[in-house]
Coordinates of C-alpha atoms in Angstrom, one line a residue:
Chain A
M3 CA -142.4 -42.1 -123.2
R4 CA -143.0 -45.6 -124.5
F5 CA -146.1 -45.5 -122.3
L6 CA -147.6 -42.8 -124.4
Q7 CA -146.6 -44.1 -127.9
L8 CA -148.6 -47.5 -127.2
Y9 CA -151.7 -45.3 -126.2
N10 CA -154.1 -47.3 -128.7
Y11 CA -153.2 -50.6 -127.2
E12 CA -153.9 -49.2 -123.7
I13 CA -157.3 -47.7 -124.4
A14 CA -158.2 -51.2 -125.8
I15 CA -157.5 -52.8 -122.5
F16 CA -159.3 -50.2 -120.7
L17 CA -162.2 -50.8 -123.0
A18 CA -161.5 -54.2 -122.5
M19 CA -161.8 -54.6 -118.8
V20 CA -164.5 -51.8 -118.4
G21 CA -166.7 -54.1 -120.6
F22 CA -165.9 -57.4 -119.0
Y23 CA -166.7 -55.6 -115.4
V24 CA -170.0 -54.1 -116.4
V25 CA -171.2 -57.6 -117.7
V26 CA -170.0 -59.4 -114.6
S27 CA -171.4 -56.8 -112.0
R28 CA -174.4 -55.2 -113.7
G29 CA -177.8 -56.9 -113.1
N30 CA -179.8 -55.2 -115.7
L31 CA -179.7 -57.5 -118.8
V32 CA -179.9 -54.4 -121.2
K33 CA -176.6 -53.1 -119.3
K34 CA -174.8 -56.6 -119.5
V35 CA -175.2 -56.2 -123.4
T36 CA -174.0 -52.6 -123.4
G37 CA -170.9 -54.2 -121.4
L38 CA -170.5 -57.2 -123.8
F39 CA -170.7 -54.9 -126.9
I40 CA -167.8 -52.4 -124.9
F41 CA -166.1 -55.6 -124.5
Q42 CA -166.1 -56.6 -127.9
T43 CA -165.2 -53.0 -129.4
S44 CA -161.9 -53.0 -127.8
V45 CA -160.7 -56.0 -129.6
F46 CA -161.6 -53.7 -132.6
V47 CA -159.3 -51.0 -131.4
L48 CA -156.7 -53.8 -130.7
Y49 CA -156.8 -55.4 -134.7
I50 CA -157.1 -51.7 -136.1
S51 CA -154.1 -50.8 -134.0
M52 CA -151.8 -53.5 -134.9
G53 CA -152.3 -52.8 -139.1
V54 CA -150.5 -49.6 -138.5
V55 CA -146.9 -49.7 -140.5
L56 CA -144.9 -46.4 -139.3
G57 CA -144.9 -44.1 -141.7
G58 CA -147.3 -46.2 -143.9
S59 CA -150.0 -44.6 -145.9
V60 CA -153.8 -45.4 -146.2
P61 CA -154.0 -49.0 -148.3
I62 CA -154.8 -47.6 -151.5
L63 CA -152.9 -47.2 -154.6
T64 CA -151.7 -43.3 -154.3
E65 CA -149.0 -41.6 -156.1
G66 CA -145.4 -41.2 -154.3
A67 CA -146.5 -43.6 -151.5
Q68 CA -143.8 -45.9 -150.4
R69 CA -145.3 -48.1 -147.6
Y70 CA -148.8 -49.0 -146.8
S71 CA -150.4 -49.8 -143.9
N72 CA -151.5 -53.3 -143.0
P73 CA -154.9 -53.8 -144.8
L74 CA -155.6 -57.4 -143.5
P75 CA -156.4 -56.6 -139.8
H76 CA -159.2 -54.2 -141.1
V77 CA -160.9 -56.4 -143.3
L78 CA -160.8 -59.0 -140.3
I79 CA -162.3 -56.7 -138.1
L80 CA -165.1 -55.7 -140.4
T81 CA -166.1 -59.7 -140.1
A82 CA -165.9 -59.1 -136.5
I83 CA -167.9 -56.0 -136.2
V84 CA -170.7 -58.0 -138.1
V85 CA -170.5 -60.7 -135.9
G86 CA -170.5 -58.1 -133.2
V87 CA -173.8 -56.4 -134.2
A88 CA -175.5 -59.9 -135.0
T89 CA -174.7 -61.1 -131.4
T90 CA -176.1 -57.7 -130.0
A91 CA -179.4 -58.0 -132.2
V92 CA -179.8 -61.8 -131.1
A93 CA -179.3 -60.5 -127.3
L94 CA -181.9 -57.4 -127.6
A95 CA -184.4 -59.9 -129.3
L96 CA -183.8 -61.8 -126.4
I97 CA -184.3 -59.6 -123.9
V98 CA -187.6 -58.3 -125.5
R99 CA -188.8 -61.8 -125.2
I100 CA -187.5 -62.0 -121.7
K101 CA -189.4 -59.0 -120.8
E102 CA -192.6 -60.4 -122.2
A103 CA -192.2 -63.6 -120.4
Y104 CA -191.3 -62.3 -116.8
G105 CA -192.1 -58.8 -116.9
T106 CA -188.7 -57.5 -115.8
V107 CA -185.3 -57.4 -117.1
E108 CA -183.5 -57.3 -113.8
E109 CA -181.4 -60.3 -113.1
D110 CA -182.3 -60.9 -109.5
E111 CA -186.0 -60.6 -109.9
I112 CA -186.0 -63.1 -112.8
H113 CA -184.3 -65.5 -110.3
Q114 CA -186.7 -65.0 -107.6
Q115 CA -189.5 -65.7 -110.3
D116 CA -188.1 -69.3 -111.0
Q117 CA -186.4 -70.6 -108.1
Y118 CA -184.0 -73.1 -110.2
F119 CA -180.4 -71.9 -109.4
Chain B
M84 CA -169.0 -89.1 -159.8
P85 CA -167.0 -86.3 -162.2
S86 CA -163.6 -86.1 -160.9
G87 CA -164.2 -82.2 -161.1
L88 CA -167.0 -82.2 -158.5
L89 CA -164.8 -84.5 -156.5
Q90 CA -162.0 -82.0 -156.0
Q91 CA -164.9 -79.2 -154.5
L92 CA -165.9 -81.6 -151.9
P93 CA -164.2 -80.0 -149.3
A94 CA -166.1 -76.8 -150.1
L95 CA -169.4 -78.1 -150.7
Q96 CA -169.1 -79.9 -147.4
V97 CA -169.9 -76.1 -146.1
V98 CA -171.2 -74.5 -148.8
L99 CA -174.2 -77.0 -148.9
P100 CA -175.9 -76.7 -145.9
L101 CA -175.2 -72.7 -146.3
L102 CA -177.3 -72.5 -149.3
A103 CA -179.8 -74.8 -148.0
A104 CA -180.4 -72.5 -144.8
P105 CA -181.8 -69.9 -146.8
L106 CA -183.8 -71.8 -149.6
A107 CA -185.4 -73.2 -146.2
L108 CA -186.5 -69.8 -145.4
L109 CA -188.0 -69.2 -148.9
I110 CA -189.6 -72.5 -149.0
R111 CA -191.5 -72.2 -146.0
H112 CA -193.7 -75.3 -146.2
K113 CA -192.6 -77.4 -143.2
T114 CA -192.6 -80.7 -144.9
I115 CA -190.6 -79.7 -148.1
V116 CA -188.2 -78.0 -145.9
W117 CA -187.8 -80.9 -143.8
A118 CA -187.3 -83.2 -146.6
L119 CA -184.9 -80.5 -147.7
C120 CA -182.8 -80.8 -144.6
V121 CA -183.1 -84.5 -144.3
A122 CA -181.6 -84.8 -148.2
V123 CA -178.8 -82.0 -147.0
S124 CA -177.8 -83.7 -144.0
W125 CA -177.5 -87.1 -146.0
T126 CA -175.5 -85.7 -148.8
A127 CA -173.3 -84.2 -146.1
L128 CA -172.7 -87.5 -144.5
A129 CA -171.8 -88.9 -148.5
I130 CA -169.1 -86.1 -148.6
A131 CA -167.6 -86.8 -145.2
W132 CA -167.4 -90.6 -145.6
S133 CA -165.8 -90.2 -148.9
L134 CA -163.2 -87.6 -147.9
L135 CA -162.2 -89.5 -145.1
Q136 CA -161.8 -92.4 -147.8
Q137 CA -159.7 -90.1 -149.9
V138 CA -157.8 -88.9 -146.8
L139 CA -157.0 -92.7 -145.9
A140 CA -155.9 -93.5 -149.0
N141 CA -153.9 -90.3 -150.3
G142 CA -153.0 -88.0 -147.3
P143 CA -154.3 -84.5 -146.7
I144 CA -156.5 -82.7 -149.2
S145 CA -155.5 -79.1 -149.5
Y146 CA -158.6 -77.0 -151.1
A147 CA -157.8 -73.4 -152.0
M148 CA -160.9 -71.4 -151.4
G149 CA -161.8 -69.5 -154.7
G150 CA -158.2 -70.2 -156.2
W151 CA -156.3 -68.2 -153.8
V152 CA -153.4 -70.3 -152.8
A153 CA -152.7 -71.2 -149.4
P154 CA -150.8 -68.5 -147.2
W155 CA -152.5 -65.7 -149.2
G156 CA -155.9 -67.3 -149.2
I157 CA -157.9 -69.2 -147.0
E158 CA -157.2 -72.7 -147.1
Y159 CA -159.7 -75.9 -146.7
R160 CA -157.5 -78.4 -145.3
I161 CA -158.6 -81.8 -144.4
D162 CA -156.8 -84.7 -142.8
T163 CA -157.7 -87.8 -140.7
V164 CA -158.7 -85.6 -137.5
N165 CA -161.0 -83.3 -139.3
A166 CA -162.2 -85.9 -141.8
Y167 CA -163.1 -88.0 -138.6
V168 CA -165.0 -85.0 -136.9
A169 CA -167.0 -84.0 -139.9
L170 CA -167.9 -87.6 -140.0
I171 CA -169.3 -87.4 -136.7
V172 CA -171.4 -84.3 -137.4
T173 CA -172.7 -85.3 -140.5
G174 CA -173.6 -88.7 -138.9
I175 CA -175.6 -87.2 -135.9
A176 CA -177.3 -84.6 -138.4
S177 CA -178.4 -87.3 -140.5
V178 CA -180.1 -89.1 -138.1
V179 CA -181.4 -86.2 -136.1
F180 CA -183.1 -84.5 -139.2
P181 CA -185.6 -87.5 -140.1
Y182 CA -186.2 -87.6 -136.4
A183 CA -187.0 -84.1 -136.1
R184 CA -190.3 -84.1 -138.2
R185 CA -192.7 -85.0 -135.5
S186 CA -191.3 -83.9 -132.7
V187 CA -190.8 -80.3 -134.2
E188 CA -194.4 -80.3 -135.0
R189 CA -195.3 -80.9 -131.5
E190 CA -192.7 -78.8 -129.8
I191 CA -192.5 -75.6 -132.4
P192 CA -195.5 -73.0 -133.1
E193 CA -196.6 -73.8 -136.8
H194 CA -195.6 -70.6 -138.4
K195 CA -191.7 -71.0 -136.7
I196 CA -191.1 -74.5 -138.2
A197 CA -189.3 -73.4 -141.3
L198 CA -187.2 -70.9 -139.2
F199 CA -186.4 -73.6 -136.6
Y200 CA -184.8 -75.9 -139.5
T201 CA -183.0 -72.6 -141.0
L202 CA -181.6 -72.3 -137.7
M203 CA -180.5 -75.9 -137.5
L204 CA -178.9 -75.9 -141.3
L205 CA -176.9 -72.7 -140.1
C206 CA -175.9 -74.5 -136.8
F207 CA -174.9 -77.6 -139.1
T208 CA -173.1 -75.3 -141.7
G209 CA -171.0 -73.3 -138.5
L210 CA -170.1 -77.0 -137.1
L211 CA -168.7 -78.2 -140.5
G212 CA -166.9 -75.3 -141.2
I213 CA -164.9 -75.4 -137.9
T214 CA -164.0 -78.9 -138.5
V215 CA -163.0 -78.2 -142.5
T216 CA -161.1 -75.0 -142.3
G217 CA -157.6 -74.3 -142.2
D218 CA -157.5 -70.7 -141.2
V219 CA -157.8 -69.6 -137.7
F220 CA -160.0 -66.5 -138.1
N221 CA -162.4 -68.8 -140.3
I222 CA -162.8 -70.9 -137.0
F223 CA -163.9 -67.6 -135.3
V224 CA -166.2 -67.1 -137.9
F225 CA -167.6 -70.5 -138.0
L226 CA -168.0 -70.8 -134.3
E227 CA -169.6 -67.4 -134.1
I228 CA -172.3 -68.9 -136.8
S229 CA -173.0 -71.9 -135.0
S230 CA -173.0 -70.3 -131.5
L231 CA -175.4 -67.4 -132.5
S232 CA -177.8 -69.8 -134.3
T233 CA -177.7 -71.9 -131.1
Y234 CA -178.6 -69.3 -129.0
A235 CA -181.7 -68.7 -131.0
L236 CA -182.7 -72.5 -131.1
I237 CA -182.1 -72.5 -127.4
S238 CA -184.6 -69.9 -127.2
L239 CA -187.3 -71.7 -129.0
G240 CA -188.0 -73.7 -126.2
Q241 CA -191.7 -73.8 -124.7
D242 CA -190.5 -73.3 -121.0
R243 CA -189.8 -69.4 -120.8
R244 CA -186.4 -70.5 -118.4
A245 CA -185.5 -71.5 -122.0
L246 CA -184.8 -67.6 -122.5
T247 CA -182.8 -67.1 -119.7
A248 CA -180.7 -70.0 -120.5
A249 CA -180.3 -68.8 -124.3
F250 CA -179.1 -65.4 -122.6
Q251 CA -177.0 -66.8 -120.5
Y252 CA -175.4 -68.7 -122.9
L253 CA -175.2 -65.9 -125.4
I254 CA -173.1 -63.8 -122.8
M255 CA -170.8 -66.6 -121.8
G256 CA -170.3 -67.7 -125.5
T257 CA -169.6 -64.5 -126.7
I258 CA -167.0 -63.7 -124.2
G259 CA -165.6 -67.0 -125.0
G260 CA -165.7 -66.1 -128.8
T261 CA -164.0 -62.7 -128.3
F262 CA -161.4 -64.2 -126.1
F263 CA -160.7 -66.4 -129.1
L264 CA -160.3 -63.3 -131.3
I265 CA -158.0 -61.6 -129.0
G266 CA -156.0 -65.2 -129.0
I267 CA -155.6 -65.3 -132.8
G268 CA -154.7 -61.3 -133.1
F269 CA -151.6 -61.9 -131.0
L270 CA -150.7 -65.2 -133.1
Y271 CA -151.2 -62.6 -136.3
V272 CA -149.1 -60.1 -134.7
I273 CA -146.4 -62.4 -133.9
T274 CA -146.6 -64.0 -137.5
G275 CA -148.2 -62.2 -140.0
T276 CA -150.5 -65.5 -140.9
L277 CA -153.7 -66.6 -140.0
N278 CA -153.3 -70.3 -141.8
I279 CA -152.9 -73.3 -139.3
A280 CA -150.0 -75.0 -141.6
D281 CA -148.2 -71.4 -141.8
L282 CA -148.7 -70.7 -138.0
S283 CA -147.2 -74.3 -137.1
Q284 CA -144.1 -73.5 -138.8
R285 CA -143.6 -69.7 -137.7
L286 CA -144.5 -70.4 -134.2
P287 CA -141.2 -72.9 -133.0
E288 CA -138.9 -69.9 -133.7
V289 CA -140.6 -67.6 -130.8
T290 CA -141.8 -70.1 -128.3
Q291 CA -140.1 -67.9 -125.4
L292 CA -142.2 -64.7 -126.4
R293 CA -144.7 -63.9 -124.0
T294 CA -147.2 -62.6 -126.2
L295 CA -147.3 -66.2 -127.5
H296 CA -148.2 -67.3 -123.9
T297 CA -150.7 -64.6 -123.4
A298 CA -152.5 -65.8 -127.0
F299 CA -152.3 -69.6 -125.7
A300 CA -154.0 -68.4 -122.7
F301 CA -156.9 -66.6 -124.3
V302 CA -157.4 -69.2 -126.7
V303 CA -157.6 -72.0 -124.7
V304 CA -160.1 -70.1 -122.1
G305 CA -162.2 -68.8 -125.1
I306 CA -162.4 -72.3 -126.6
G307 CA -162.8 -73.8 -123.0
L308 CA -166.3 -71.4 -122.5
K309 CA -167.6 -73.0 -125.7
L310 CA -166.8 -76.4 -124.7
A311 CA -168.1 -76.2 -120.9
I312 CA -164.8 -77.4 -119.6
F313 CA -165.5 -77.7 -115.8
P314 CA -165.7 -74.0 -114.1
L315 CA -166.8 -72.3 -117.3
H316 CA -169.8 -75.0 -117.8
L317 CA -172.2 -73.1 -115.8
W318 CA -174.3 -72.0 -119.5
L319 CA -174.9 -75.7 -120.2
P320 CA -177.2 -77.4 -117.9
N321 CA -179.9 -75.0 -118.2
A322 CA -179.3 -74.4 -122.0
Y323 CA -180.1 -78.3 -122.8
A324 CA -182.7 -78.7 -120.3
F325 CA -184.9 -76.0 -121.8
A326 CA -183.9 -76.1 -125.5
P327 CA -186.7 -78.0 -127.8
S328 CA -185.7 -81.7 -127.8
V329 CA -183.9 -81.6 -131.3
A330 CA -182.3 -78.6 -130.6
T331 CA -180.5 -80.5 -127.7
I332 CA -180.0 -83.7 -129.3
F333 CA -178.2 -81.8 -132.4
V334 CA -176.4 -79.6 -130.0
A335 CA -175.5 -82.1 -127.1
A336 CA -173.9 -84.3 -129.6
T337 CA -172.0 -82.3 -131.8
S338 CA -171.2 -78.9 -130.9
T339 CA -169.3 -79.5 -127.8
K340 CA -167.4 -82.4 -129.8
V341 CA -166.5 -80.0 -132.2
A342 CA -165.2 -77.5 -129.7
V343 CA -163.1 -80.4 -128.6
Y344 CA -161.7 -80.6 -131.8
A345 CA -161.3 -76.7 -132.1
L346 CA -158.8 -77.2 -128.9
M347 CA -157.1 -79.7 -130.0
R348 CA -156.3 -78.4 -133.5
M349 CA -155.1 -75.0 -131.7
V350 CA -153.0 -76.8 -129.1
F351 CA -151.6 -79.4 -131.0
S352 CA -151.3 -78.3 -134.8
V353 CA -151.0 -74.3 -133.9
F354 CA -149.4 -73.9 -130.8
G355 CA -147.3 -77.5 -130.7
P356 CA -147.2 -79.9 -127.6
S357 CA -144.0 -79.0 -126.6
L358 CA -145.1 -75.5 -126.1
A359 CA -148.4 -76.5 -124.2
Y360 CA -147.0 -79.3 -122.3
Q361 CA -143.7 -78.6 -121.4
D362 CA -142.9 -74.5 -121.4
L363 CA -146.8 -74.3 -120.0
P364 CA -148.7 -76.0 -117.4
F365 CA -151.8 -76.8 -120.2
G366 CA -151.4 -80.8 -119.4
R367 CA -151.6 -80.4 -115.8
I368 CA -154.0 -77.7 -115.5
V369 CA -156.4 -79.7 -117.9
F370 CA -156.5 -83.1 -116.3
T371 CA -157.1 -81.2 -112.9
L372 CA -160.0 -79.7 -114.1
A373 CA -161.1 -82.7 -116.0
L374 CA -161.2 -84.4 -112.8
L375 CA -162.6 -82.2 -110.9
G376 CA -165.5 -81.6 -113.5
L377 CA -166.2 -85.3 -114.2
L378 CA -166.8 -86.0 -110.3
T379 CA -168.7 -83.1 -109.4
A380 CA -170.7 -83.1 -112.3
S381 CA -171.6 -86.5 -112.2
T382 CA -172.4 -85.9 -108.1
V383 CA -174.8 -83.2 -109.1
A384 CA -176.5 -85.0 -111.9
I385 CA -177.6 -87.8 -109.0
F386 CA -179.7 -84.8 -107.3
Q387 CA -181.5 -83.7 -110.3
H388 CA -185.1 -83.7 -110.7
N389 CA -185.4 -82.7 -114.3
I390 CA -184.0 -85.4 -116.2
K391 CA -182.7 -83.6 -119.2
R392 CA -181.0 -81.4 -116.6
M393 CA -179.3 -84.6 -115.3
L394 CA -178.3 -86.0 -118.8
A395 CA -176.9 -82.3 -119.2
Y396 CA -174.8 -82.5 -115.8
S397 CA -173.8 -85.7 -117.4
S398 CA -172.7 -84.3 -120.3
V399 CA -170.4 -82.0 -118.4
A400 CA -168.9 -85.1 -116.8
Q401 CA -168.6 -86.9 -119.8
I402 CA -166.6 -83.6 -121.2
G403 CA -164.3 -84.5 -118.3
Y404 CA -163.7 -87.6 -119.8
I405 CA -162.5 -86.2 -123.0
V406 CA -160.5 -83.9 -122.0
L407 CA -158.5 -85.9 -119.5
G408 CA -157.4 -87.8 -122.6
I409 CA -156.0 -84.5 -123.7
G410 CA -154.6 -83.4 -120.5
L411 CA -152.4 -86.7 -120.6
G412 CA -150.9 -85.4 -123.8
T413 CA -149.9 -88.8 -125.3
V414 CA -150.8 -90.7 -128.4
A415 CA -153.1 -93.4 -126.4
G416 CA -154.7 -90.4 -124.2
I417 CA -155.7 -88.3 -127.5
Q418 CA -156.7 -91.7 -129.1
A419 CA -159.1 -92.1 -126.0
S420 CA -159.9 -88.5 -126.4
L421 CA -161.0 -88.8 -130.0
L422 CA -162.8 -91.9 -129.4
H423 CA -165.0 -90.8 -126.5
I424 CA -165.8 -87.8 -129.0
F425 CA -167.2 -90.0 -131.2
N426 CA -168.7 -92.4 -128.6
H427 CA -170.2 -89.9 -126.7
A428 CA -171.9 -88.3 -129.4
L429 CA -173.9 -91.8 -130.0
M430 CA -174.7 -92.3 -126.4
K431 CA -175.8 -88.9 -125.7
G432 CA -177.4 -88.5 -129.2
A433 CA -179.4 -91.8 -128.3
L434 CA -180.3 -90.4 -124.7
F435 CA -181.9 -87.2 -125.6
M436 CA -183.7 -88.7 -128.3
A437 CA -185.2 -91.2 -126.0
M438 CA -185.9 -87.9 -123.9
G439 CA -187.5 -86.3 -126.7
C440 CA -189.6 -89.2 -127.3
L441 CA -191.0 -88.8 -123.7
F442 CA -191.5 -85.4 -124.2
Y443 CA -193.5 -85.9 -127.2
R444 CA -196.1 -88.0 -125.0
L445 CA -195.5 -86.8 -121.6
G446 CA -194.4 -82.8 -121.8
P447 CA -191.4 -81.7 -119.4
I448 CA -189.9 -84.8 -117.9
S449 CA -189.3 -85.0 -114.2
L450 CA -188.6 -88.4 -112.2
E451 CA -192.3 -88.1 -110.9
S452 CA -193.9 -87.8 -114.2
M453 CA -191.8 -90.7 -115.5
R454 CA -193.2 -93.1 -112.8
G455 CA -194.4 -96.1 -114.4
I456 CA -193.5 -95.1 -117.8
G457 CA -191.3 -98.1 -119.0
H458 CA -194.6 -100.3 -119.2
R459 CA -196.4 -97.8 -121.4
M460 CA -193.7 -97.0 -123.6
P461 CA -191.4 -100.1 -123.5
W462 CA -189.3 -99.5 -126.9
T463 CA -188.7 -95.8 -125.5
F464 CA -187.8 -96.8 -122.3
A465 CA -185.2 -100.1 -123.6
A466 CA -183.8 -97.4 -126.1
F467 CA -183.3 -95.3 -122.9
V468 CA -181.6 -98.2 -120.8
I469 CA -179.2 -99.5 -123.7
S470 CA -177.8 -95.9 -124.0
G471 CA -177.7 -95.8 -120.3
L472 CA -175.4 -98.6 -120.0
S473 CA -173.6 -97.6 -122.9
L474 CA -173.0 -94.3 -120.7
I475 CA -172.0 -96.0 -117.8
G476 CA -169.6 -98.3 -119.7
V477 CA -170.8 -101.6 -119.8
P478 CA -168.7 -104.2 -122.1
L479 CA -170.4 -104.6 -125.7
T480 CA -171.0 -100.7 -125.5
V481 CA -169.3 -97.8 -127.1
G482 CA -169.1 -96.5 -123.6
F483 CA -166.8 -99.4 -122.4
I484 CA -164.4 -99.1 -125.3
S485 CA -163.7 -95.6 -124.5
K486 CA -163.2 -96.0 -121.1
W487 CA -161.1 -98.7 -121.6
Y488 CA -158.8 -97.0 -123.6
L489 CA -158.7 -94.1 -121.2
I490 CA -157.9 -96.3 -118.5
T491 CA -155.3 -97.9 -120.4
A492 CA -153.9 -94.5 -121.3
T493 CA -153.9 -93.7 -117.7
L494 CA -151.9 -96.3 -116.5
E495 CA -149.7 -96.2 -119.1
Q496 CA -148.4 -92.9 -117.6
G497 CA -148.5 -94.5 -114.2
L498 CA -151.4 -92.3 -112.8
W499 CA -153.5 -95.1 -111.3
F500 CA -155.5 -92.4 -109.1
L501 CA -156.9 -91.1 -112.4
A502 CA -158.1 -94.5 -113.8
L503 CA -160.0 -94.9 -110.1
A504 CA -161.2 -91.4 -110.7
V505 CA -162.5 -92.7 -114.4
L506 CA -164.0 -95.8 -112.2
L507 CA -165.7 -93.8 -109.7
G508 CA -167.2 -91.5 -112.2
S509 CA -169.1 -94.8 -113.8
L510 CA -169.8 -95.6 -110.6
L511 CA -171.8 -92.3 -110.3
A512 CA -173.2 -92.8 -113.5
V513 CA -174.8 -96.0 -112.5
V514 CA -176.5 -94.3 -109.6
Y515 CA -178.0 -91.4 -111.6
V516 CA -179.1 -93.9 -114.6
W517 CA -180.5 -96.3 -112.1
R518 CA -182.6 -93.5 -110.4
V519 CA -184.5 -93.2 -114.0
V520 CA -184.6 -96.9 -114.5
E521 CA -186.1 -97.4 -110.8
A522 CA -188.8 -94.6 -111.2
A523 CA -189.8 -95.6 -114.9
W524 CA -190.0 -99.4 -114.4
F525 CA -190.8 -100.1 -110.7
G526 CA -192.5 -97.3 -109.4
P527 CA -196.2 -96.8 -109.5
P528 CA -197.5 -95.3 -112.5
S529 CA -198.2 -91.7 -112.1
T530 CA -201.2 -89.8 -113.7
A531 CA -199.8 -88.6 -116.4
A532 CA -198.2 -91.8 -117.6
A533 CA -201.7 -93.3 -117.2
D534 CA -202.9 -93.1 -120.7
V535 CA -200.0 -92.5 -123.1
R536 CA -198.7 -94.6 -125.9
E537 CA -195.6 -95.4 -127.3
A538 CA -194.0 -92.6 -129.5
P539 CA -194.6 -92.1 -133.3
L540 CA -192.9 -94.5 -135.3
P541 CA -190.2 -92.7 -137.2
M542 CA -189.1 -91.3 -133.8
L543 CA -188.6 -94.8 -132.4
I544 CA -186.6 -96.0 -135.7
T545 CA -184.3 -92.8 -135.7
T546 CA -184.0 -93.3 -131.9
W547 CA -183.1 -97.2 -132.3
A548 CA -180.6 -96.7 -135.6
L549 CA -178.4 -94.4 -132.7
V550 CA -178.9 -97.1 -130.1
L551 CA -178.2 -100.1 -132.4
A552 CA -175.1 -97.9 -133.6
N553 CA -174.0 -97.8 -129.8
V554 CA -174.1 -101.6 -129.5
Y555 CA -172.3 -102.1 -133.3
F556 CA -169.6 -99.4 -132.6
G557 CA -168.8 -101.3 -129.1
I558 CA -168.3 -104.6 -131.1
N559 CA -166.9 -103.7 -134.5
T560 CA -164.4 -101.0 -133.2
D561 CA -162.0 -101.0 -136.4
L562 CA -163.4 -97.9 -137.8
T563 CA -163.3 -95.7 -134.9
I564 CA -160.0 -97.0 -133.1
G565 CA -158.2 -97.4 -136.4
V566 CA -159.2 -93.6 -137.4
A567 CA -158.8 -92.5 -133.8
G568 CA -155.5 -93.6 -133.6
A569 CA -154.4 -92.4 -137.0
A570 CA -155.9 -89.2 -136.2
A571 CA -154.0 -88.6 -132.7
R572 CA -150.6 -89.7 -134.4
T573 CA -151.6 -86.9 -137.1
L574 CA -152.0 -84.3 -134.3
L575 CA -149.0 -85.6 -132.5
G576 CA -146.7 -85.2 -135.4
G577 CA -145.9 -88.7 -136.0
A578 CA -146.6 -90.7 -139.2
P579 CA -150.3 -90.6 -140.3

């Protein structure tokens, strides 16, 4: 049962592995960025999960609430989301420029065009 | 200076370049923006110097951001280590910005110049932020600020390969940043705090916890990617080779150094040396990688045709020397690392500045296009040779000082084969520096070199300022050795 209780952590690990695998295995730059974003999202899930306090209510002052969930991880992850969005934006902008310069977004075709590796 | 302002210095160190960045974007006029950058970098240097003096005189400074006291609010904490690193970063910036004007005009399209300076200022902000903050999450945020601006800076290079290099760096850098984020998440789960001083008090109670060991691995690998420690260095050579000259100088001289600082801060101040070196095999892993890195990267550097790429591989090798000292885990080793951070910033800064001068006249620099250039641009070439000697580690230059301390530190531990490897690395450096000297001085002049003149005066003067610093700090070592020693003792928990 313990396995099921920790399901959000397992989802986080699963997402992280999926994202990481996509980054490593795909040659298409857009897919790589997608994988990277999934990888980052898994960390958001991880952080939000750790803020949970059993039996705690939402961290807003309400009548009758005895315990509150920890809001700090949420705040942290808001910052991390902003970082993630910025990274994706920069990455996509770079892909646009790469497409203009090389005419392709496939990694192996780019490598073929400049044989420097 | 009024005392009220004096107390705000730790915040101003970061806030000043952060405010200047959007200002540069609004002004848009390239000369005014450039002057603003120079003013900001010099002021930042003055702040860093005054903070270092305060720390040396009165001990660590704690600054509560927004008036919220330490464990709750974000603390900026300056001790000898950060004051020293901040001095390096601001010192390099205050030479790079005056150098930048002509070089940037040549390499960056007119309408992008103001944007280029904005990115430089943001990168500067991020690097300074990492150094002064006392909060691990804050380190992550500043790490990403500096990294994101670096990706964009690299992509502004003229060669289209700059784009793919920037993209590769973005992928690897983001994975590194995210690993670091996972690591600090685990730390937060264990302790419920993100403040470095607080963490260092609470973690020793839980050293056997597997979550802590996992956190350690994530943090070290994450920073290792930003640091370009040997097997994780793949992004670095192309990024340095194809970025605009000014960006290369600034990034090569500062960003990996700041990442080394972040590694030291996390390993020594947060996790503690006993966890890293006794419970976990951090020391052994790190110096094996350092050894492999400095030998392979030096060897690869010998076979490069693009000189900037050669210097980039040499940077990977030099990072090997720096981490070697960390791997030893002794006060002498850490002192050698800290010394080499300073000294390598000086020598690589000077070398890449000489490259920038050559690029200004020649365009992309290969061994062929450099043939005979020594007679055409004697001052630039002399600057290259002196800083090259410093890279090799010839006495009377800074390179000698750091290698001397590194070798003493290895022999102190009886690890004579590491000392031999350091010497071998220096011999390999002789080979790759000599290839350039041979081509530039003894080779028949290439067609490209036939009608070039000496680089513009402002660029030469600033290059020579760094070259002379290479010699000055190689002779007068009071500042560097004294502060690096005190910083190493602070990190290992002894008396400051």
